[in-house]
Structures are given as structure tokens and as C-alpha cells.
Amino acid sequence: MGLLGRGWHGQCDADEGLKVWLLLGLFAWHCTSHWLCRGLLGRFSFPLTGRTKREGRFVVDTAYNIQGFLLHSFCGPLALYLSWKAARPSPFTPVWPVVEDSQAPGCEVAAQAQVMGAAHTAWVLFQTLYTLTGNEHGWDNYLHHALLLLIAVLSPLNNICGELILFGLAMEVSTPFLNVMIVMRCLEGFTAVADAASVLFAVAFIGVRVGYFGWGLWRSIAFWWLNPKAFVGPRPDVVGRLGPIACLHAILSTLYILQLFWSRMLMKKIVGKLRKQLID
């Protein structure tokens, strides 16, 4: 696998040139398309809400959300399908974090995770640039992007936890609903669309980011207590990689805790809105 030609490599590696092209080419595309989309949106007038007019960020934020919608409408469902396909034959069996043998069942999954991981890393780099230029705020957003950057480096560099990476990417199934909700809330007369998108986002968030990713995380971290023989004279394929595996599991567990924090905030907002509607 490796990262830009560096790190651990194995028989299940995807083409290195393809991964480099996806990483660098898509990063350049995200930057260019954002600039083009902002220019296009600036040519039109929109029925903006008073708050959106005062903030003056509609064009920038909408360009970002359009990009996110298009990317995750494709990558999220694809990762969901691939991760489900990988886990379905043995749903309650812990997953070995390293796949070196080309004949092993997880070899195809490892290669798929490498390709999708490289493509998503390009978006993570663009998100980081977007945040560093003052477009996103809040400790939770900063933590989220920092964790994604660490994952984007640690997993490919050590060639580990391919299936778990696919489960992580599957969380993006919920993102297009968030993108629609954010944009519609900026426009006058689209409250019903925004409310519908917010409901769909909440359902997808709880189902995919809390439930589905939680299952995938368990399958991966259960390696530590359901495979005790792995650490008594460690298998050659994990020698030198137990530390990075532990770090990656800790990072993804922290990311999961952040999803739980966000889901709690989301549910409080939904309950508060329902109460207000009942009172009115």
C-alpha cells in the first residue's frame, strides 16, 4: 500500500500510479472546481434569508456544499456497498488488520480501501485547506479534520485496517443530506425542503455513523481480545505494526466518540423542534 511510494507494501496493493493520480489529481480538481463553482454562483441572484445576507458567505459555502454533495453521493454508497459485501459473510468475526497474501479473503478489500482511501484523502486535504483559510470554526470541526488527516497518513503508510477504512468512508452516506439542508436553509421559501433534508440527515447519521460504523469498528478492534494468540510470538505480518494498529484504532475510536457527541446534539435539536411544534 504505502503512501506516495513509502511505507509497507504487500501483494494486495493497488496500482501505485493510480493512487498518486487520485490523491494529487483530485486535490487539484477540488481546488479548481471550488473556484469555478464560486465564479458561476456569483453570476446569479438567489432569494437569500436575512441572516444569510448579513453573513455574506452564501457563494463560498454553497460551492463547498455542492462539491461535497456530488462527491459523497457517489463515494458514500460505494463504500457502504463494499464494506457490507466484505463483512456480510462473517458479520461477528473480528477482522485481521493486515492482509499480505494475495489468496487471502481480504485481499480485494485491502485494494479497494487503498483506492477509495486515496480518493478521499484528496478531499480531506481540500477540507483542511478550506478550514485553515477561515471557512470552518469550532473545536469539534478542528478535531474532526485532524483525526481524518491522521487516518489518511497512518493507514496507508502501514498498510493496515482496509475494511475499517471502508466502514469509515461509508459514513459519508449521510453527508449529501447535510449539504442540501445547509443550502436550503439559506434560501427564502425552502423551509420544507430544508426540514425534510434535516430529517433524512438525522436518520442517516444515526444509522450509518453511529450504528453501521460502530459495527465496523467493533469488528476491527475485537482483534485485540478475540485473537490473543496473535501476541504470543506475534505473527510475522503484524510484527512492527502493532503500535500503528493500536494508534489507528484509538484515533477511529475517538472519531466514533465524536459521532456520538454530534448525534446527541442532533437528537436534542430534533426533540426541541418537535416540542416547539406541539406547543404551537
mmCIF file of C-alpha atoms in Angstrom:
data_model
loop_
_atom_site.group_PDB
_atom_site.id
_atom_site.type_symbol
_atom_site.label_atom_id
_atom_site.label_comp_id
_atom_site.label_asym_id
_atom_site.label_seq_id
_atom_site.Cartn_x
_atom_site.Cartn_y
_atom_site.Cartn_z
ATOM 1 C CA MET A 1 0.000 0.000 0.000
ATOM 2 C CA GLY A 2 2.305 2.748 1.217
ATOM 3 C CA LEU A 3 1.843 6.485 0.957
ATOM 4 C CA LEU A 4 3.307 8.104 -2.167
ATOM 5 C CA GLY A 5 5.622 5.129 -2.556
ATOM 6 C CA ARG A 6 6.683 4.979 1.092
ATOM 7 C CA GLY A 7 5.793 2.593 3.913
ATOM 8 C CA TRP A 8 4.686 -1.041 3.976
ATOM 9 C CA HIS A 9 3.860 -2.843 0.742
ATOM 10 C CA GLY A 10 2.193 -6.189 0.035
ATOM 11 C CA GLN A 11 0.773 -8.470 -2.614
ATOM 12 C CA CYS A 12 -2.653 -6.867 -2.320
ATOM 13 C CA ASP A 13 -1.531 -3.361 -3.196
ATOM 14 C CA ALA A 14 -3.472 -1.363 -5.766
ATOM 15 C CA ASP A 15 -1.518 0.316 -8.545
ATOM 16 C CA GLU A 16 0.756 2.972 -7.037
ATOM 17 C CA GLY A 17 0.415 5.298 -10.025
ATOM 18 C CA LEU A 18 -3.363 5.194 -9.781
ATOM 19 C CA LYS A 19 -3.280 6.097 -6.081
ATOM 20 C CA VAL A 20 -0.893 9.003 -6.639
ATOM 21 C CA TRP A 21 -3.020 10.286 -9.524
ATOM 22 C CA LEU A 22 -6.182 10.068 -7.422
ATOM 23 C CA LEU A 23 -4.586 11.825 -4.475
ATOM 24 C CA LEU A 24 -2.861 14.676 -6.288
ATOM 25 C CA GLY A 25 -5.183 14.923 -9.294
ATOM 26 C CA LEU A 26 -8.391 15.039 -7.258
ATOM 27 C CA PHE A 27 -6.914 17.525 -4.798
ATOM 28 C CA ALA A 28 -6.102 19.835 -7.719
ATOM 29 C CA TRP A 29 -9.588 19.238 -9.117
ATOM 30 C CA HIS A 30 -11.294 20.079 -5.805
ATOM 31 C CA CYS A 31 -9.381 23.358 -5.587
ATOM 32 C CA THR A 32 -10.089 24.265 -9.210
ATOM 33 C CA SER A 33 -13.753 23.226 -9.196
ATOM 34 C CA HIS A 34 -14.348 25.196 -5.986
ATOM 35 C CA TRP A 35 -13.014 28.326 -7.644
ATOM 36 C CA LEU A 36 -15.087 27.687 -10.793
ATOM 37 C CA CYS A 37 -18.237 26.950 -8.822
ATOM 38 C CA ARG A 38 -17.860 30.148 -6.805
ATOM 39 C CA GLY A 39 -17.476 32.128 -10.016
ATOM 40 C CA LEU A 40 -20.582 30.526 -11.529
ATOM 41 C CA LEU A 41 -22.737 31.040 -8.442
ATOM 42 C CA GLY A 42 -21.646 34.673 -8.259
ATOM 43 C CA ARG A 43 -23.329 35.327 -11.600
ATOM 44 C CA PHE A 44 -26.805 34.567 -10.260
ATOM 45 C CA SER A 45 -29.063 36.136 -7.658
ATOM 46 C CA PHE A 46 -30.772 33.979 -5.035
ATOM 47 C CA PRO A 47 -33.667 34.610 -2.613
ATOM 48 C CA LEU A 48 -31.440 34.659 0.467
ATOM 49 C CA THR A 49 -32.648 34.871 4.044
ATOM 50 C CA GLY A 50 -31.793 37.966 6.050
ATOM 51 C CA ARG A 51 -29.223 36.120 8.144
ATOM 52 C CA THR A 52 -27.507 34.692 5.063
ATOM 53 C CA LYS A 53 -27.276 38.182 3.541
ATOM 54 C CA ARG A 54 -25.687 39.543 6.700
ATOM 55 C CA GLU A 55 -23.127 36.734 6.883
ATOM 56 C CA GLY A 56 -22.192 37.155 3.211
ATOM 57 C CA ARG A 57 -20.912 33.584 2.837
ATOM 58 C CA PHE A 58 -23.549 32.033 0.597
ATOM 59 C CA VAL A 59 -21.418 31.662 -2.546
ATOM 60 C CA VAL A 60 -18.383 30.213 -0.761
ATOM 61 C CA ASP A 61 -20.343 27.813 1.451
ATOM 62 C CA THR A 62 -22.695 26.711 -1.325
ATOM 63 C CA ALA A 63 -19.812 25.937 -3.672
ATOM 64 C CA TYR A 64 -18.295 23.782 -0.919
ATOM 65 C CA ASN A 65 -21.601 22.019 -0.273
ATOM 66 C CA ILE A 66 -22.196 21.341 -3.961
ATOM 67 C CA GLN A 67 -18.764 19.725 -4.151
ATOM 68 C CA GLY A 68 -19.448 17.651 -1.054
ATOM 69 C CA PHE A 69 -22.854 16.579 -2.342
ATOM 70 C CA LEU A 70 -21.521 15.372 -5.692
ATOM 71 C CA LEU A 71 -18.535 13.542 -4.195
ATOM 72 C CA HIS A 72 -20.287 11.813 -1.321
ATOM 73 C CA SER A 73 -23.395 10.895 -3.301
ATOM 74 C CA PHE A 74 -21.084 8.553 -5.201
ATOM 75 C CA CYS A 75 -18.334 7.598 -2.735
ATOM 76 C CA GLY A 76 -20.554 7.109 0.327
ATOM 77 C CA PRO A 77 -22.912 4.491 -1.175
ATOM 78 C CA LEU A 78 -19.982 2.771 -2.920
ATOM 79 C CA ALA A 79 -18.067 2.432 0.365
ATOM 80 C CA LEU A 80 -21.262 1.239 2.073
ATOM 81 C CA TYR A 81 -21.711 -1.471 -0.558
ATOM 82 C CA LEU A 82 -18.063 -2.587 -0.484
ATOM 83 C CA SER A 83 -17.860 -2.688 3.317
ATOM 84 C CA TRP A 84 -21.162 -4.587 3.568
ATOM 85 C CA LYS A 85 -20.002 -7.040 0.925
ATOM 86 C CA ALA A 86 -16.774 -7.631 2.872
ATOM 87 C CA ALA A 87 -18.422 -8.057 6.278
ATOM 88 C CA ARG A 88 -21.587 -9.945 5.355
ATOM 89 C CA PRO A 89 -20.061 -13.486 5.120
ATOM 90 C CA SER A 90 -18.877 -13.358 8.765
ATOM 91 C CA PRO A 91 -20.597 -10.402 10.470
ATOM 92 C CA PHE A 92 -19.493 -11.209 14.034
ATOM 93 C CA THR A 93 -15.941 -12.324 13.335
ATOM 94 C CA PRO A 94 -13.059 -9.973 14.193
ATOM 95 C CA VAL A 95 -11.068 -8.775 11.207
ATOM 96 C CA TRP A 96 -7.320 -9.321 10.993
ATOM 97 C CA PRO A 97 -5.796 -5.851 10.443
ATOM 98 C CA VAL A 98 -3.147 -6.920 7.918
ATOM 99 C CA VAL A 99 -3.636 -8.733 4.609
ATOM 100 C CA GLU A 100 -0.404 -9.734 2.864
ATOM 101 C CA ASP A 101 -1.348 -12.893 0.950
ATOM 102 C CA SER A 102 -2.905 -12.390 -2.475
ATOM 103 C CA GLN A 103 -5.015 -15.527 -1.902
ATOM 104 C CA ALA A 104 -6.457 -14.256 1.384
ATOM 105 C CA PRO A 105 -10.186 -13.352 1.521
ATOM 106 C CA GLY A 106 -9.490 -9.741 2.486
ATOM 107 C CA CYS A 107 -7.051 -9.032 -0.319
ATOM 108 C CA GLU A 108 -9.623 -7.480 -2.629
ATOM 109 C CA VAL A 109 -10.987 -5.395 0.246
ATOM 110 C CA ALA A 110 -7.499 -4.069 1.012
ATOM 111 C CA ALA A 111 -7.013 -2.945 -2.584
ATOM 112 C CA GLN A 112 -10.459 -1.319 -2.683
ATOM 113 C CA ALA A 113 -9.728 0.558 0.545
ATOM 114 C CA GLN A 114 -6.450 1.825 -0.880
ATOM 115 C CA VAL A 115 -8.082 3.268 -3.991
ATOM 116 C CA MET A 116 -11.039 4.806 -2.175
ATOM 117 C CA GLY A 117 -8.775 5.991 0.620
ATOM 118 C CA ALA A 118 -6.503 7.813 -1.830
ATOM 119 C CA ALA A 119 -9.506 9.477 -3.468
ATOM 120 C CA HIS A 120 -10.934 10.552 -0.120
ATOM 121 C CA THR A 121 -7.569 11.794 1.142
ATOM 122 C CA ALA A 122 -7.644 14.336 -1.686
ATOM 123 C CA TRP A 123 -10.926 15.647 -0.259
ATOM 124 C CA VAL A 124 -9.535 15.608 3.291
ATOM 125 C CA LEU A 125 -6.611 17.763 2.137
ATOM 126 C CA PHE A 126 -9.019 20.163 0.448
ATOM 127 C CA GLN A 127 -11.200 20.285 3.571
ATOM 128 C CA THR A 128 -8.125 21.074 5.648
ATOM 129 C CA LEU A 129 -7.190 23.913 3.307
ATOM 130 C CA TYR A 130 -10.791 25.158 3.418
ATOM 131 C CA THR A 131 -10.713 25.148 7.226
ATOM 132 C CA LEU A 132 -7.273 26.735 7.531
ATOM 133 C CA THR A 133 -8.423 29.645 5.353
ATOM 134 C CA GLY A 134 -11.057 30.523 7.965
ATOM 135 C CA ASN A 135 -14.112 28.857 6.457
ATOM 136 C CA GLU A 136 -14.946 26.471 9.327
ATOM 137 C CA HIS A 137 -14.783 27.006 13.080
ATOM 138 C CA GLY A 138 -15.329 25.091 16.306
ATOM 139 C CA TRP A 139 -13.173 22.677 18.289
ATOM 140 C CA ASP A 140 -15.202 19.687 17.072
ATOM 141 C CA ASN A 141 -14.582 20.601 13.414
ATOM 142 C CA TYR A 142 -10.872 21.106 14.053
ATOM 143 C CA LEU A 143 -10.671 17.758 15.870
ATOM 144 C CA HIS A 144 -12.603 16.027 13.104
ATOM 145 C CA HIS A 145 -10.262 17.243 10.366
ATOM 146 C CA ALA A 146 -7.159 16.484 12.452
ATOM 147 C CA LEU A 147 -8.338 12.901 13.008
ATOM 148 C CA LEU A 148 -9.087 12.431 9.309
ATOM 149 C CA LEU A 149 -5.599 13.653 8.408
ATOM 150 C CA LEU A 150 -4.013 11.216 10.862
ATOM 151 C CA ILE A 151 -6.072 8.340 9.475
ATOM 152 C CA ALA A 152 -5.195 9.338 5.902
ATOM 153 C CA VAL A 153 -1.485 9.014 6.783
ATOM 154 C CA LEU A 154 -1.404 6.162 9.306
ATOM 155 C CA SER A 155 -3.490 3.568 7.461
ATOM 156 C CA PRO A 156 -1.799 3.668 4.023
ATOM 157 C CA LEU A 157 1.695 4.173 5.437
ATOM 158 C CA ASN A 158 1.393 0.962 7.466
ATOM 159 C CA ASN A 159 -0.974 -0.896 5.108
ATOM 160 C CA ILE A 160 -3.499 -1.717 7.832
ATOM 161 C CA CYS A 161 -7.236 -1.973 8.547
ATOM 162 C CA GLY A 162 -8.563 -1.769 4.979
ATOM 163 C CA GLU A 163 -12.079 -2.943 5.831
ATOM 164 C CA LEU A 164 -12.353 -0.451 8.678
ATOM 165 C CA ILE A 165 -11.370 2.354 6.297
ATOM 166 C CA LEU A 166 -14.267 1.348 4.030
ATOM 167 C CA PHE A 167 -16.631 1.427 7.009
ATOM 168 C CA GLY A 168 -15.332 4.897 7.833
ATOM 169 C CA LEU A 169 -15.894 6.123 4.285
ATOM 170 C CA ALA A 170 -19.420 4.662 4.356
ATOM 171 C CA MET A 171 -20.307 7.268 6.997
ATOM 172 C CA GLU A 172 -20.359 9.823 4.186
ATOM 173 C CA VAL A 173 -23.736 8.430 3.079
ATOM 174 C CA SER A 174 -25.277 10.963 5.458
ATOM 175 C CA THR A 175 -23.324 13.949 4.112
ATOM 176 C CA PRO A 176 -25.398 14.779 0.975
ATOM 177 C CA PHE A 177 -28.484 15.322 3.162
ATOM 178 C CA LEU A 178 -26.454 17.723 5.304
ATOM 179 C CA ASN A 179 -25.265 19.579 2.200
ATOM 180 C CA VAL A 180 -28.839 20.020 0.949
ATOM 181 C CA MET A 181 -30.070 21.093 4.381
ATOM 182 C CA ILE A 182 -27.374 23.765 4.763
ATOM 183 C CA VAL A 183 -28.006 25.271 1.328
ATOM 184 C CA MET A 184 -31.809 25.211 1.596
ATOM 185 C CA ARG A 185 -31.708 26.958 4.976
ATOM 186 C CA CYS A 186 -30.012 29.889 3.284
ATOM 187 C CA LEU A 187 -32.891 30.419 0.843
ATOM 188 C CA GLU A 188 -36.264 32.032 1.402
ATOM 189 C CA GLY A 189 -39.218 29.748 0.723
ATOM 190 C CA PHE A 190 -37.356 26.447 1.006
ATOM 191 C CA THR A 191 -38.051 25.695 4.673
ATOM 192 C CA ALA A 192 -39.975 22.497 3.867
ATOM 193 C CA VAL A 193 -37.115 21.156 1.761
ATOM 194 C CA ALA A 194 -34.609 22.029 4.479
ATOM 195 C CA ASP A 195 -36.746 20.314 7.137
ATOM 196 C CA ALA A 196 -37.106 17.167 5.001
ATOM 197 C CA ALA A 197 -33.349 17.094 4.406
ATOM 198 C CA SER A 198 -32.683 17.538 8.125
ATOM 199 C CA VAL A 199 -34.893 14.540 8.975
ATOM 200 C CA LEU A 200 -33.175 12.379 6.361
ATOM 201 C CA PHE A 201 -29.794 13.557 7.612
ATOM 202 C CA ALA A 202 -30.667 12.643 11.204
ATOM 203 C CA VAL A 203 -31.866 9.163 10.188
ATOM 204 C CA ALA A 204 -28.796 8.555 8.013
ATOM 205 C CA PHE A 205 -26.452 9.950 10.681
ATOM 206 C CA ILE A 206 -27.739 7.679 13.437
ATOM 207 C CA GLY A 207 -27.996 4.670 11.148
ATOM 208 C CA VAL A 208 -24.642 4.942 9.379
ATOM 209 C CA ARG A 209 -22.327 6.981 11.587
ATOM 210 C CA VAL A 210 -23.440 5.531 14.904
ATOM 211 C CA GLY A 211 -24.859 2.095 14.092
ATOM 212 C CA TYR A 212 -23.082 0.899 10.958
ATOM 213 C CA PHE A 213 -19.667 2.396 11.671
ATOM 214 C CA GLY A 214 -19.921 1.183 15.275
ATOM 215 C CA TRP A 215 -20.319 -2.353 13.960
ATOM 216 C CA GLY A 216 -17.317 -1.996 11.654
ATOM 217 C CA LEU A 217 -15.210 -0.514 14.457
ATOM 218 C CA TRP A 218 -16.089 -3.411 16.748
ATOM 219 C CA ARG A 219 -15.151 -5.931 14.052
ATOM 220 C CA SER A 220 -11.737 -4.321 13.812
ATOM 221 C CA ILE A 221 -10.836 -3.570 17.446
ATOM 222 C CA ALA A 222 -12.117 -7.004 18.589
ATOM 223 C CA PHE A 223 -8.868 -8.243 17.046
ATOM 224 C CA TRP A 224 -7.157 -7.321 20.341
ATOM 225 C CA TRP A 225 -9.156 -9.570 22.662
ATOM 226 C CA LEU A 226 -10.514 -12.280 20.351
ATOM 227 C CA ASN A 227 -7.126 -13.121 18.832
ATOM 228 C CA PRO A 228 -4.907 -13.451 21.947
ATOM 229 C CA LYS A 229 -2.540 -15.890 20.191
ATOM 230 C CA ALA A 230 -1.539 -13.080 17.857
ATOM 231 C CA PHE A 231 0.526 -11.513 20.612
ATOM 232 C CA VAL A 232 2.265 -14.650 21.890
ATOM 233 C CA GLY A 233 5.077 -14.778 19.403
ATOM 234 C CA PRO A 234 3.319 -12.340 17.033
ATOM 235 C CA ARG A 235 2.536 -13.415 13.509
ATOM 236 C CA PRO A 236 5.139 -12.100 11.064
ATOM 237 C CA ASP A 237 2.616 -9.903 9.244
ATOM 238 C CA VAL A 238 1.898 -7.797 12.350
ATOM 239 C CA VAL A 239 5.458 -7.567 13.664
ATOM 240 C CA GLY A 240 6.404 -3.901 13.678
ATOM 241 C CA ARG A 241 2.819 -2.809 13.094
ATOM 242 C CA LEU A 242 1.058 -3.443 16.404
ATOM 243 C CA GLY A 243 1.837 0.125 17.502
ATOM 244 C CA PRO A 244 0.362 1.761 14.378
ATOM 245 C CA ILE A 245 -2.651 -0.584 14.563
ATOM 246 C CA ALA A 246 -3.275 0.453 18.178
ATOM 247 C CA CYS A 247 -2.897 4.134 17.230
ATOM 248 C CA LEU A 248 -5.297 3.817 14.293
ATOM 249 C CA HIS A 249 -7.869 2.042 16.467
ATOM 250 C CA ALA A 250 -7.524 4.756 19.108
ATOM 251 C CA ILE A 251 -7.971 7.509 16.506
ATOM 252 C CA LEU A 252 -11.015 5.872 14.933
ATOM 253 C CA SER A 253 -12.497 5.212 18.375
ATOM 254 C CA THR A 254 -12.073 8.922 19.140
ATOM 255 C CA LEU A 255 -13.756 9.712 15.819
ATOM 256 C CA TYR A 256 -16.635 7.433 16.846
ATOM 257 C CA ILE A 257 -16.967 9.216 20.182
ATOM 258 C CA LEU A 258 -17.187 12.476 18.221
ATOM 259 C CA GLN A 259 -20.034 10.965 16.177
ATOM 260 C CA LEU A 260 -21.807 10.078 19.425
ATOM 261 C CA PHE A 261 -21.321 13.668 20.638
ATOM 262 C CA TRP A 262 -22.774 15.023 17.408
ATOM 263 C CA SER A 263 -25.658 12.529 17.461
ATOM 264 C CA ARG A 264 -26.585 13.691 20.972
ATOM 265 C CA MET A 265 -26.612 17.313 19.793
ATOM 266 C CA LEU A 266 -28.671 16.299 16.766
ATOM 267 C CA MET A 267 -31.264 14.467 18.838
ATOM 268 C CA LYS A 268 -31.562 17.403 21.259
ATOM 269 C CA LYS A 269 -32.285 19.734 18.333
ATOM 270 C CA ILE A 270 -34.877 17.366 16.883
ATOM 271 C CA VAL A 271 -36.635 16.869 20.219
ATOM 272 C CA GLY A 272 -36.600 20.624 20.868
ATOM 273 C CA LYS A 273 -38.105 21.341 17.460
ATOM 274 C CA LEU A 274 -40.832 18.707 17.928
ATOM 275 C CA ARG A 275 -41.741 20.155 21.322
ATOM 276 C CA LYS A 276 -41.975 23.632 19.859
ATOM 277 C CA GLN A 277 -44.268 22.393 17.081
ATOM 278 C CA LEU A 278 -46.505 20.620 19.603
ATOM 279 C CA ILE A 279 -46.739 23.756 21.765
ATOM 280 C CA ASP A 280 -47.533 25.936 18.723
#
